[in-house]
Amino acid sequence: MTAIILQVVIGGLLMGLIYALVAAGLSLIFGLMDIVNFAHGELMMLAMFAAFVLWQYAGLDPLMMLPVVALLLFGLGVLIYRGLIARALSVSFNRGMVQIFVTFGLAIFIRGAAQFVFGGEFKSINTGWLAGRTAQIGGVYLPLPQVAASLVCLVAFAGLLAISRTEFGRALEATREDRDAVALIGIDRDRIFALGWGLGAATVGVAGVMLAGFYYVAPNVGANFALIAYVTVALGGFGSLLGALVAGVLIGEVEAVTAALLEPSLKQVSVFGIYMVVLMFRPRGLFGKL
Amino acid sequence: MKRFGISLFAMAAALAAGAPAQAADEVVIGAVYPLTGNGAAVGLDAKAVLEVGQDLLNNAHDPIPMLMGKGGGLAHLGGAKIRIVFADSQNDPQKARAEAERLITQEHAVAIIGSYTSATAATISQVTERYEVPYMSADNSSPSLNQRGLKWFFRTSPHDEMFTAAMFQFFKDIGAKTGHPVKSVALFYEDSIFGSDSSGAQRKLAGTSGINVAADIKYRASSPSLSAEAQRLKAADADVIMPSSYTSDAILILRAMNEIGYKPKAIMAQAAGFQEQGFLTGAGPLAEGTMSRSSFALDAARTRPAIPAVNAIYKAKNGKDLNDNTSREITALMVLADAIDRAGSAKPDDIRKALIATDVPGSQTIMPWAGVKFDETGQNTKGTPVIQQVTNGTYHTVWPFDLAVQETVWGVK
């Protein structure tokens, strides 16, 4: 009995840490410049396809491609900011709507393009150092690809926290506080925003690569995770990294416990139920400062 | 002189049906399929296979050992040719309705064939009922379609309740054969209409077969994780897990069960995602031993000698093997053409009477079915499905035992 309970709790934790990492990039971008990136799930999907292509054609293990894909996604994030977001920010009329539609349109474009290039078939990375391996400790099973993903997730969070302590991190924080004032003290706001987008995309890229090690890869895979990511960010508090971590794990556990004790089809009902309760008492989210 | 007589007859028939006169040397059949939009891949395959069927019916070729496999047109209509006019439903029930109407009134189709999705079949068959021309449902699987009291609806394909009945018949047969009967099943189904209809039929049949439903798990389709669901399946440890899932969930649940060290004794899937290539590659070795129902068996050439010939012609045209859908589509066309031929008339009422009298043995088709014989609702009662099992990465037919190409790997003890 304890083994079953432990198994459910660990399953929730392993998935929750992935949710947290997916949400971290979203939270970062939102906290920095008040933009909800609706293409966040699609960036993750692109990272998964990048991992798949590198695995298929270069035979690289998912763990080895982590830095490569993270760099690719960083570049893509900067590109998206420079090419689209910066322009959307500069409109003077109905800026909020333009910002929503620019990332929303980008999401649909990326998904359609992926369908065109890779086809609609489901793909999987079937070999690798950890693929399909499971460790067993006292009747509890630990799927190694997911354990690795969780560890990478914790390292990534530590990295993000470390970055927030650096000069760049303080510039990020300052830009978030008052985007107009920072220009006066010589911080290039545009550059900070671009780097923020790069960092956010790289984070979800790391999540995508780790996920590709035990998940299927398909053009619509991002959508399944994006919704959870939005709730995670809102639950944890916009712009709060710690909030994303705690909320991600909380959502993973709520899902696991609901599926184990109640109806599995009610998973999302529980998640959104808890979100609404939190919203009633703490509208800014668990760790929100804004 | 004979031709002339038939012409006169056909003219009279056409006038009686309120349609303009037709040349007797051509019989028009309308085909409604999604040729653009989200069902286009399936619809374009349907068009290709129906064109293959049209060529086989009309042209001279080496005889193929199946119904209407001789070629050279409709013998009882003086060698009249079949002409199929295609219309695009865009997978939209309202467009399907309008196109069916156009085919009947403008193109003078004497029968309609279609249509992939059950939602479009529902509207097309309303139009055909109103204009009193037969609708031949080739590949729609919703059980309710033939339950609406329609006079002009005919379906060669089995529907989802028949598929489920076949699974339970298989359980009985394999239990008798191996001495290890199925005592419990775990139902595992997604939360849309497909999952709830499929599991409903399974629940009912488990009850009447005296099989215990050890777990009844409705899950949310396309969930990011199915590990807690896998945990519940493991805790129930039923003899057979019966999933009704699309591809992504099919891959995930097999992986999730493996991750918690659970190897199910047997899996019997309601096709869908489990019959997709993406599942077989995605689940890889985990898919080995998985069973699924199917209405077609490409490997049944021993008992259905027409399969290699028809498959070769289709493959040359479309670059693919016949599958569950295309096999049913060409079979429906052949059954319809045979009825028109036996009617010796292109008058819809005569075609309907001939369809009702249809009794074709399975060996005269490319399908593994017992045959084609319609009941009073227009449903083919002899469309018996097969059970297939994955070995070495592909599905092989294991039941009915006389069609099996290999022994069932049966994990129930």
XYZ file of C-alpha atoms in Angstrom:
703
model
C 0.000 0.000 0.000
C 2.757 2.461 0.932
C 4.516 1.519 -2.295
C 1.422 2.442 -4.303
C 1.034 5.777 -2.496
C 4.723 6.504 -2.926
C 4.506 5.579 -6.612
C 1.638 8.017 -7.181
C 3.415 10.808 -5.280
C 6.672 10.259 -7.167
C 4.847 10.116 -10.494
C 3.245 13.476 -9.685
C 6.568 14.958 -8.627
C 8.414 13.837 -11.768
C 5.727 15.275 -14.047
C 5.325 18.386 -11.882
C 8.994 19.317 -12.244
C 8.609 19.145 -16.045
C 5.542 21.382 -15.821
C 7.573 23.787 -13.675
C 10.405 23.994 -16.189
C 8.000 24.533 -19.095
C 6.325 27.295 -17.111
C 9.604 28.948 -16.021
C 10.330 30.419 -19.463
C 6.785 31.651 -19.808
C 6.918 33.245 -16.380
C 10.258 34.887 -17.168
C 8.970 36.565 -20.326
C 5.703 37.571 -18.734
C 7.356 38.994 -15.646
C 9.818 40.919 -17.750
C 7.516 42.633 -20.181
C 3.860 41.780 -19.507
C 3.536 39.657 -22.627
C 1.866 36.264 -22.610
C 3.690 34.150 -25.153
C 0.984 31.987 -26.722
C 3.608 30.273 -28.857
C 5.373 28.900 -25.775
C 4.145 25.329 -26.289
C 5.178 25.512 -29.938
C 8.712 26.543 -28.954
C 8.824 23.416 -26.794
C 7.545 21.359 -29.730
C 10.279 22.776 -31.963
C 12.886 21.812 -29.361
C 11.450 18.277 -29.312
C 11.652 18.048 -33.107
C 15.191 19.430 -33.019
C 16.081 16.693 -30.538
C 14.373 14.107 -32.733
C 16.176 15.228 -35.887
C 19.567 15.314 -34.115
C 18.900 11.847 -32.744
C 17.761 10.444 -36.060
C 20.408 11.931 -38.337
C 23.386 12.497 -36.046
C 22.688 9.684 -33.586
C 23.160 12.030 -30.637
C 21.806 11.010 -27.264
C 19.108 13.377 -25.956
C 21.349 14.337 -23.030
C 24.196 15.299 -25.362
C 22.045 17.579 -27.459
C 20.861 19.577 -24.494
C 23.328 22.473 -24.964
C 22.898 22.447 -28.762
C 19.121 22.695 -28.665
C 19.191 25.207 -25.788
C 21.449 27.451 -27.899
C 19.234 27.024 -30.970
C 16.176 27.979 -28.985
C 17.998 30.926 -27.405
C 18.724 32.228 -30.904
C 15.139 31.619 -31.968
C 13.841 33.495 -28.914
C 16.022 36.505 -29.691
C 14.927 36.337 -33.328
C 11.244 36.267 -32.387
C 11.722 39.264 -30.123
C 13.648 41.299 -32.695
C 11.475 40.319 -35.656
C 8.011 40.379 -34.147
C 7.641 41.348 -30.516
C 9.712 44.540 -30.637
C 7.611 45.670 -33.578
C 4.373 44.734 -31.858
C 5.483 46.738 -28.807
C 6.013 49.804 -30.935
C 2.441 50.123 -32.182
C 0.569 52.951 -30.590
C -2.999 51.742 -31.083
C -4.539 48.720 -29.345
C -1.137 47.430 -28.301
C -2.555 44.754 -25.997
C -4.515 43.065 -28.775
C -1.596 43.222 -31.199
C 0.625 41.529 -28.622
C -1.886 38.779 -28.060
C -2.399 38.092 -31.746
C 1.235 38.251 -32.731
C 2.196 35.317 -30.501
C -1.097 33.530 -31.120
C -0.556 33.791 -34.871
C 3.027 32.679 -34.421
C 1.804 29.574 -32.572
C -0.530 28.591 -35.387
C 2.139 29.318 -37.975
C 4.778 27.208 -36.201
C 2.370 24.323 -35.723
C 1.301 24.395 -39.385
C 4.892 24.678 -40.566
C 5.912 21.710 -38.416
C 3.025 19.694 -39.848
C 4.177 20.626 -43.350
C 7.839 19.808 -42.773
C 7.609 16.777 -40.478
C 4.137 15.453 -41.330
C 1.417 14.643 -38.838
C 2.788 11.232 -37.822
C 3.813 10.642 -34.219
C 7.542 10.211 -33.791
C 9.567 8.911 -30.880
C 13.163 8.708 -29.733
C 13.484 5.030 -28.943
C 17.154 4.621 -28.139
C 19.499 6.433 -25.801
C 21.441 5.936 -22.606
C 18.316 5.998 -20.493
C 15.521 5.189 -22.981
C 12.948 2.874 -21.461
C 15.077 2.116 -18.365
C 13.530 1.886 -14.959
C 15.098 1.537 -11.514
C 13.267 -0.183 -8.704
C 13.707 0.730 -5.043
C 11.586 -1.075 -2.472
C 8.689 -1.743 -4.833
C 8.697 1.795 -6.197
C 9.627 2.220 -9.848
C 11.680 5.169 -11.041
C 11.687 5.703 -14.816
C 15.233 6.925 -15.460
C 14.501 9.349 -18.357
C 12.026 11.164 -16.136
C 14.364 11.148 -13.157
C 17.044 12.661 -15.392
C 14.551 15.244 -16.643
C 13.704 16.181 -13.063
C 17.354 16.587 -12.123
C 18.009 18.733 -15.203
C 14.949 20.736 -14.259
C 16.304 21.430 -10.774
C 19.705 22.366 -12.217
C 18.001 24.703 -14.702
C 16.101 26.396 -11.893
C 19.307 26.791 -9.905
C 20.895 28.276 -13.033
C 18.033 30.718 -13.516
C 18.255 31.793 -9.883
C 22.021 32.250 -10.246
C 21.486 34.382 -13.352
C 19.056 36.546 -11.416
C 21.917 37.344 -8.988
C 24.253 38.588 -11.734
C 24.518 42.053 -13.241
C 22.283 40.905 -16.111
C 19.792 39.540 -13.609
C 19.669 42.835 -11.781
C 19.209 44.624 -15.099
C 16.305 42.255 -15.835
C 14.810 43.029 -12.447
C 15.265 46.760 -12.915
C 13.732 46.678 -16.392
C 10.802 44.772 -14.997
C 10.322 47.350 -12.234
C 10.368 50.365 -14.495
C 11.088 49.928 -18.162
C 11.363 53.648 -18.851
C 13.587 54.608 -15.928
C 16.285 52.062 -16.792
C 16.977 53.833 -20.053
C 18.087 56.832 -18.034
C 20.787 54.863 -16.246
C 22.222 53.449 -19.471
C 20.561 50.038 -19.653
C 19.622 49.061 -23.223
C 16.024 48.000 -22.683
C 15.735 46.392 -26.090
C 18.784 44.249 -25.478
C 17.500 43.122 -22.080
C 14.148 42.168 -23.581
C 15.830 40.235 -26.403
C 18.032 38.348 -23.922
C 14.977 37.677 -21.762
C 13.198 36.109 -24.725
C 16.301 34.095 -25.548
C 16.532 32.838 -21.987
C 12.825 31.991 -21.842
C 12.995 30.064 -25.114
C 16.175 28.251 -24.060
C 14.510 27.161 -20.811
C 11.531 25.640 -22.586
C 14.020 24.149 -25.056
C 15.729 22.286 -22.206
C 12.328 21.033 -21.066
C 11.509 19.922 -24.620
C 14.729 17.940 -25.050
C 14.298 16.135 -21.727
C 10.652 15.445 -22.532
C 11.563 14.073 -25.972
C 13.516 11.343 -24.170
C 10.335 9.680 -22.941
C 7.469 11.315 -24.829
C 6.113 11.275 -28.355
C 6.992 14.072 -30.779
C 4.207 15.570 -32.902
C 3.220 19.040 -34.147
C 0.413 19.387 -31.591
C 2.372 18.144 -28.560
C 3.010 21.683 -27.303
C -0.671 22.454 -26.900
C -1.087 19.732 -24.239
C 1.606 21.332 -22.106
C 0.924 24.996 -22.845
C -2.400 25.069 -21.025
C -0.813 23.549 -17.922
C 2.033 26.061 -18.214
C -0.361 29.029 -18.204
C -2.088 27.739 -15.078
C 1.274 27.069 -13.454
C 2.405 30.639 -14.059
C -0.881 32.118 -12.856
C -0.979 29.850 -9.798
C 2.635 30.423 -8.825
C 2.479 34.157 -9.405
C 3.434 36.035 -12.572
C 7.147 36.534 -12.859
C 8.078 34.385 -9.879
C 10.543 31.553 -10.568
C 10.028 29.966 -7.172
C 6.287 30.259 -7.739
C 6.581 28.381 -11.038
C 8.554 25.609 -9.327
C 6.126 25.187 -6.439
C 3.026 25.520 -8.622
C 4.364 23.038 -11.192
C 4.968 20.388 -8.549
C 1.616 21.157 -6.922
C -0.206 20.686 -10.237
C 1.660 17.453 -10.913
C 0.635 16.113 -7.507
C -2.981 17.260 -7.825
C -3.233 15.506 -11.175
C -1.661 12.306 -9.900
C -3.764 12.125 -6.747
C -6.988 12.949 -8.627
C -6.279 10.278 -11.216
C -5.415 7.736 -8.518
C -8.287 8.392 -6.119
C -11.077 9.940 -8.210
C -11.805 9.866 -11.956
C -8.745 10.328 -14.191
C -10.939 12.378 -16.535
C -11.355 14.918 -13.697
C -7.644 15.796 -13.555
C -8.027 19.195 -15.136
C -11.134 19.957 -13.094
C -9.083 19.543 -9.907
C -6.219 21.628 -11.260
C -8.451 24.510 -12.273
C -10.498 24.144 -9.096
C -7.404 24.704 -6.994
C -6.372 27.571 -9.232
C -9.708 29.281 -8.707
C -9.559 28.805 -4.941
C -6.085 30.360 -4.863
C -7.317 33.146 -7.122
C -10.096 33.982 -4.677
C -7.753 34.431 -1.746
C -4.549 35.478 -3.497
C -5.285 36.944 -6.926
C -1.590 37.572 -7.603
C -0.775 33.857 -7.178
C 1.097 31.999 -4.449
C 4.408 33.833 -4.786
C 3.390 36.767 -6.936
C 4.931 40.126 -6.162
C 3.102 42.078 -8.823
C -32.485 -5.120 -80.183
C -31.771 -6.131 -76.641
C -29.859 -2.904 -76.062
C -32.780 -0.953 -77.422
C -35.192 -2.688 -75.074
C -33.038 -1.927 -72.090
C -32.708 1.676 -73.201
C -36.449 2.043 -73.378
C -36.778 0.411 -70.008
C -34.125 2.630 -68.481
C -35.752 5.696 -69.966
C -39.079 4.734 -68.547
C -37.448 3.997 -65.210
C -35.646 7.296 -65.187
C -38.800 9.181 -66.065
C -40.687 7.356 -63.349
C -38.017 8.373 -60.834
C -38.405 11.968 -61.933
C -34.923 12.165 -63.421
C -34.061 12.937 -67.047
C -33.326 10.058 -69.393
C -29.987 8.277 -69.131
C -27.939 6.505 -71.720
C -28.045 2.832 -70.808
C -24.374 2.342 -71.571
C -23.406 4.431 -68.565
C -24.509 4.179 -64.952
C -23.536 7.075 -62.693
C -22.645 6.474 -59.047
C -21.984 9.476 -56.822
C -19.145 9.339 -54.273
C -19.036 11.871 -51.419
C -15.707 12.072 -49.570
C -13.586 14.741 -47.859
C -11.215 15.604 -50.715
C -9.940 18.782 -49.059
C -9.663 19.855 -45.421
C -8.784 17.782 -42.385
C -10.054 14.446 -43.718
C -8.403 14.881 -47.121
C -5.740 12.205 -46.665
C -8.394 9.531 -46.148
C -10.709 10.993 -48.812
C -8.034 11.079 -51.521
C -7.153 7.448 -50.776
C -10.869 6.642 -51.126
C -10.975 8.383 -54.498
C -7.938 6.446 -55.693
C -9.313 3.064 -54.639
C -12.767 3.759 -56.086
C -11.133 4.693 -59.397
C -9.280 1.379 -59.270
C -12.660 -0.294 -58.702
C -14.187 1.612 -61.617
C -11.394 0.444 -63.941
C -11.754 -3.149 -62.736
C -15.492 -3.021 -63.419
C -15.354 -1.383 -66.842
C -12.173 -2.509 -68.563
C -11.124 -5.847 -69.948
C -8.489 -7.524 -67.777
C -7.466 -10.906 -66.407
C -10.315 -12.094 -64.233
C -9.827 -11.529 -60.483
C -11.423 -14.198 -58.268
C -13.989 -11.957 -56.627
C -17.419 -10.429 -57.038
C -17.556 -8.415 -60.316
C -13.909 -9.295 -60.903
C -14.353 -10.180 -64.576
C -14.429 -6.641 -65.961
C -15.978 -5.497 -69.220
C -18.896 -3.562 -67.766
C -22.259 -4.668 -66.375
C -23.186 -7.860 -68.244
C -26.930 -7.695 -67.571
C -27.028 -4.070 -68.727
C -25.471 -4.850 -72.100
C -21.964 -4.106 -70.912
C -22.884 -0.669 -69.538
C -20.013 1.147 -67.815
C -19.972 2.489 -64.274
C -19.003 6.159 -64.030
C -18.187 7.489 -60.562
C -18.666 11.212 -60.023
C -16.763 12.480 -56.972
C -17.909 15.297 -54.723
C -16.003 16.990 -51.900
C -17.716 17.034 -48.502
C -14.775 18.885 -46.855
C -15.737 16.650 -43.919
C -18.643 18.995 -43.236
C -22.098 17.417 -42.780
C -23.881 20.356 -44.415
C -21.606 20.404 -47.468
C -22.004 16.625 -47.710
C -25.787 17.065 -47.769
C -25.623 19.690 -50.541
C -23.169 17.649 -52.624
C -25.277 14.494 -52.333
C -28.289 16.461 -53.538
C -26.319 17.863 -56.460
C -25.058 14.407 -57.459
C -28.615 13.053 -57.561
C -30.364 15.975 -59.266
C -27.645 17.284 -61.607
C -25.395 14.304 -62.231
C -28.259 11.779 -62.163
C -26.468 9.415 -59.833
C -28.516 6.250 -59.251
C -26.752 5.550 -55.952
C -24.371 7.337 -53.582
C -21.342 5.820 -51.898
C -19.474 7.405 -49.003
C -18.294 8.982 -46.803
C -15.604 8.261 -44.117
C -17.036 10.133 -41.113
C -20.319 9.047 -39.567
C -21.418 12.666 -39.165
C -21.416 13.209 -42.955
C -23.076 9.820 -43.533
C -25.960 10.932 -41.325
C -26.810 13.908 -43.576
C -26.101 12.155 -46.897
C -28.423 9.294 -45.989
C -31.209 11.784 -45.237
C -30.887 13.180 -48.769
C -30.809 9.731 -50.395
C -33.882 8.754 -48.384
C -35.756 11.807 -49.643
C -34.785 11.267 -53.304
C -35.193 7.485 -52.963
C -31.791 6.379 -54.173
C -29.623 3.868 -52.275
C -26.837 5.134 -49.995
C -24.013 2.630 -49.735
C -22.110 3.256 -46.507
C -18.635 1.917 -47.147
C -16.679 2.950 -44.098
C -18.910 4.705 -41.506
C -18.781 2.840 -38.205
C -21.269 4.535 -35.876
C -23.789 1.903 -34.667
C -26.680 4.371 -34.755
C -26.591 5.017 -38.528
C -28.696 2.002 -39.501
C -31.036 2.407 -36.514
C -32.972 5.348 -37.962
C -35.586 3.420 -39.929
C -34.152 4.376 -43.324
C -35.278 2.361 -46.369
C -32.410 3.361 -48.646
C -29.453 2.906 -46.287
C -27.079 -0.024 -46.816
C -23.828 -0.672 -44.973
C -21.347 -3.377 -45.932
C -18.919 -2.497 -43.110
C -19.299 -3.762 -39.553
C -20.074 -1.108 -36.939
C -18.484 -0.554 -33.523
C -20.862 -2.860 -31.636
C -20.082 -5.697 -34.029
C -16.371 -5.043 -33.578
C -16.787 -5.306 -29.816
C -18.880 -8.479 -30.129
C -16.033 -10.010 -32.137
C -13.580 -9.267 -29.318
C -15.719 -11.107 -26.799
C -16.269 -14.016 -29.196
C -12.496 -14.175 -29.522
C -12.144 -14.249 -25.718
C -14.520 -17.206 -25.637
C -12.754 -19.057 -28.447
C -9.232 -18.485 -27.160
C -10.356 -19.494 -23.659
C -11.723 -22.774 -24.999
C -8.616 -23.353 -27.077
C -5.966 -22.624 -24.443
C -7.888 -23.478 -21.296
C -7.146 -19.980 -19.974
C -10.377 -18.006 -20.339
C -10.703 -14.274 -19.718
C -12.055 -13.713 -16.200
C -11.637 -9.965 -15.935
C -11.135 -6.928 -18.176
C -10.046 -3.360 -17.495
C -11.812 -0.736 -19.619
C -9.624 2.236 -20.432
C -11.174 4.866 -22.672
C -10.838 8.479 -23.681
C -13.526 10.983 -22.716
C -15.124 11.776 -26.103
C -17.962 10.051 -28.002
C -15.677 7.350 -29.418
C -14.452 6.233 -25.995
C -17.819 6.372 -24.305
C -19.639 4.453 -27.107
C -16.909 1.863 -27.349
C -16.652 1.296 -23.596
C -20.449 1.206 -23.324
C -20.598 -1.729 -25.730
C -17.711 -3.424 -23.928
C -19.295 -2.987 -20.498
C -22.547 -4.493 -21.751
C -20.893 -7.489 -23.373
C -18.643 -8.127 -20.375
C -21.802 -8.289 -18.284
C -23.575 -10.785 -20.537
C -20.393 -12.863 -20.924
C -19.922 -13.149 -17.156
C -16.572 -11.340 -17.328
C -15.700 -9.121 -14.378
C -14.918 -5.455 -15.145
C -11.969 -5.021 -12.784
C -11.397 -1.374 -13.682
C -13.476 1.178 -15.570
C -11.188 4.100 -16.285
C -12.313 7.132 -18.243
C -9.336 9.390 -18.846
C -8.839 12.796 -20.340
C -7.705 12.559 -23.978
C -4.286 14.076 -24.781
C -3.307 14.407 -21.127
C 0.355 15.250 -20.701
C 0.776 12.261 -18.393
C -0.964 8.922 -17.925
C 1.203 7.532 -15.138
C -1.474 7.588 -12.425
C -3.863 5.890 -14.869
C -1.228 3.226 -15.510
C -0.953 2.783 -11.758
C -4.675 2.038 -11.577
C -4.436 -0.476 -14.391
C -1.584 -2.132 -12.545
C -3.545 -2.260 -9.295
C -6.526 -3.867 -11.080
C -4.248 -6.271 -13.008
C -7.116 -7.539 -15.167
C -6.644 -10.428 -17.586
C -7.192 -8.118 -20.566
C -6.862 -4.338 -20.841
C -9.326 -2.943 -23.390
C -8.266 0.556 -24.510
C -10.254 2.898 -26.762
C -7.633 5.526 -27.514
C -6.183 7.693 -30.225
C -2.525 7.508 -31.179
C -0.875 9.841 -28.644
C -2.627 8.257 -25.664
C -1.954 4.766 -27.010
C 1.786 5.468 -27.043
C 1.724 7.146 -23.619
C -0.206 4.464 -21.752
C 2.068 1.647 -22.970
C 5.105 3.675 -21.940
C 3.563 4.639 -18.599
C 2.785 1.001 -17.765
C 6.334 0.015 -18.644
C 7.741 2.823 -16.482
C 6.063 1.427 -13.383
C 7.178 -2.097 -14.213
C 3.758 -3.355 -15.288
C 3.498 -5.842 -18.138
C -0.192 -6.488 -18.876
C -1.204 -10.067 -19.609
C -3.110 -9.030 -22.733
C -4.263 -5.851 -24.493
C -7.256 -5.803 -26.839
C -7.650 -2.418 -28.555
C -10.631 -0.881 -30.336
C -8.353 -0.135 -33.340
C -8.155 3.710 -33.668
C -4.729 4.877 -32.472
C -3.503 1.339 -31.961
C -3.760 0.602 -35.710
C -1.651 3.631 -36.671
C 1.944 3.396 -37.820
C 2.867 6.141 -35.333
C 1.800 3.843 -32.504
C 3.843 0.902 -33.770
C 7.016 2.996 -34.083
C 6.314 5.085 -30.966
C 5.649 2.169 -28.653
C 8.343 0.067 -30.372
C 8.998 -3.216 -28.567
C 6.350 -2.351 -25.969
C 3.687 -2.861 -28.666
C 4.630 -6.528 -29.132
C 1.697 -8.783 -28.305
C -0.894 -5.994 -28.453
C -4.118 -7.162 -30.085
C -6.617 -5.029 -32.001
C -9.743 -5.566 -34.030
C -9.687 -4.828 -37.743
C -12.175 -5.143 -40.577
C -9.467 -5.995 -43.101
C -6.626 -8.493 -43.151
C -4.014 -7.855 -45.822
C -2.369 -11.140 -44.862
C -5.473 -13.280 -45.545
C -4.478 -14.021 -49.172
C -4.674 -17.784 -48.560
C -8.449 -17.670 -48.065
C -9.079 -14.490 -50.077
C -7.136 -15.021 -53.303
C -8.239 -11.683 -54.804
C -6.262 -9.640 -52.265
C -2.814 -9.763 -53.968
C -4.211 -8.782 -57.382
C -6.358 -5.889 -56.130
C -3.627 -4.704 -53.758
C -1.022 -4.713 -56.534
C -3.203 -2.567 -58.819
C -4.035 -0.150 -56.006
C -0.437 0.072 -54.863
C 0.724 0.817 -58.419
C -1.745 3.702 -58.544
C -1.477 5.164 -55.036
C 1.827 3.865 -53.637
C 0.216 2.308 -50.565
C -1.106 -1.065 -49.481
C -4.837 -1.467 -49.023
C -5.854 -0.651 -45.471
C -8.885 -0.853 -43.234
C -10.607 2.041 -45.059
C -9.661 1.526 -48.715
C -10.465 -2.203 -48.603
C -13.956 -1.461 -47.298
C -14.500 1.233 -49.926
C -13.710 -0.913 -52.960
C -15.739 -3.778 -51.476
C -18.783 -1.535 -51.061
C -18.424 -0.412 -54.696
C -18.281 -4.019 -55.923
C -21.351 -4.978 -53.888
C -23.238 -1.982 -55.283
C -22.148 -2.706 -58.885
C -23.188 -6.339 -58.473
C -26.637 -5.236 -57.302
C -27.035 -2.881 -60.285
C -25.934 -5.690 -62.578
C -28.342 -8.221 -61.055
C -31.136 -5.649 -61.183
C -30.458 -5.359 -64.898
C -31.639 -1.811 -64.494
C -30.402 1.582 -63.464
C -33.664 2.360 -61.725
C -33.015 3.073 -58.021
C -35.978 1.015 -56.885
C -34.708 -2.051 -58.777
C -31.212 -1.509 -57.383
C -32.645 -1.371 -53.883
C -34.504 -4.655 -54.392
C -31.313 -6.255 -55.704
C -29.338 -4.942 -52.720
C -31.878 -6.458 -50.338
C -31.456 -9.787 -52.135
C -27.649 -9.604 -51.927
C -26.020 -12.732 -50.504
C -22.324 -12.860 -51.316
C -19.968 -15.332 -49.625
C -16.892 -13.809 -47.986
C -14.584 -15.748 -50.291
C -15.960 -13.644 -53.169
C -14.632 -10.444 -51.565
C -11.232 -9.184 -50.413
C -12.567 -8.912 -46.876
C -12.115 -11.526 -44.142
C -15.877 -11.388 -43.577
C -18.308 -14.310 -43.605
C -20.060 -12.514 -46.445
C -22.418 -9.698 -47.377
C -26.097 -9.999 -46.536
C -28.180 -7.034 -45.396
C -30.787 -7.170 -42.633
C -33.976 -5.090 -42.693
C -32.063 -2.038 -41.389
C -29.588 -2.257 -44.272
C -26.731 -3.499 -42.088
C -24.504 -6.275 -43.388
C -24.852 -8.970 -40.733
C -21.997 -11.068 -42.092
C -19.304 -8.395 -41.830
C -17.318 -10.302 -39.243
C -14.144 -8.491 -38.150
C -10.800 -10.093 -37.420
C -8.482 -9.869 -34.433
C -4.860 -9.026 -35.152
C -1.784 -9.144 -32.960
C 1.516 -7.289 -33.174
C 4.537 -9.496 -33.724
C 7.863 -8.155 -34.987
C 6.439 -4.657 -35.298
C 3.397 -5.376 -37.506
C -0.137 -6.671 -37.098
C -0.889 -10.267 -38.069
C -4.310 -11.891 -38.183
C -4.862 -14.406 -35.362
C -8.660 -14.815 -35.326
C -11.020 -16.199 -36.672
C -8.777 -19.233 -36.385
C -9.461 -20.362 -39.975
C -8.097 -17.028 -41.269
C -5.192 -16.865 -38.824
C -1.688 -16.609 -40.210
C -0.144 -17.389 -36.835
C -0.990 -18.613 -33.356
C -2.162 -16.114 -30.754
C 0.437 -15.272 -28.126
C -1.904 -15.553 -25.150
C -0.595 -14.185 -21.857
C -3.660 -14.922 -19.710
C -3.000 -17.697 -17.229
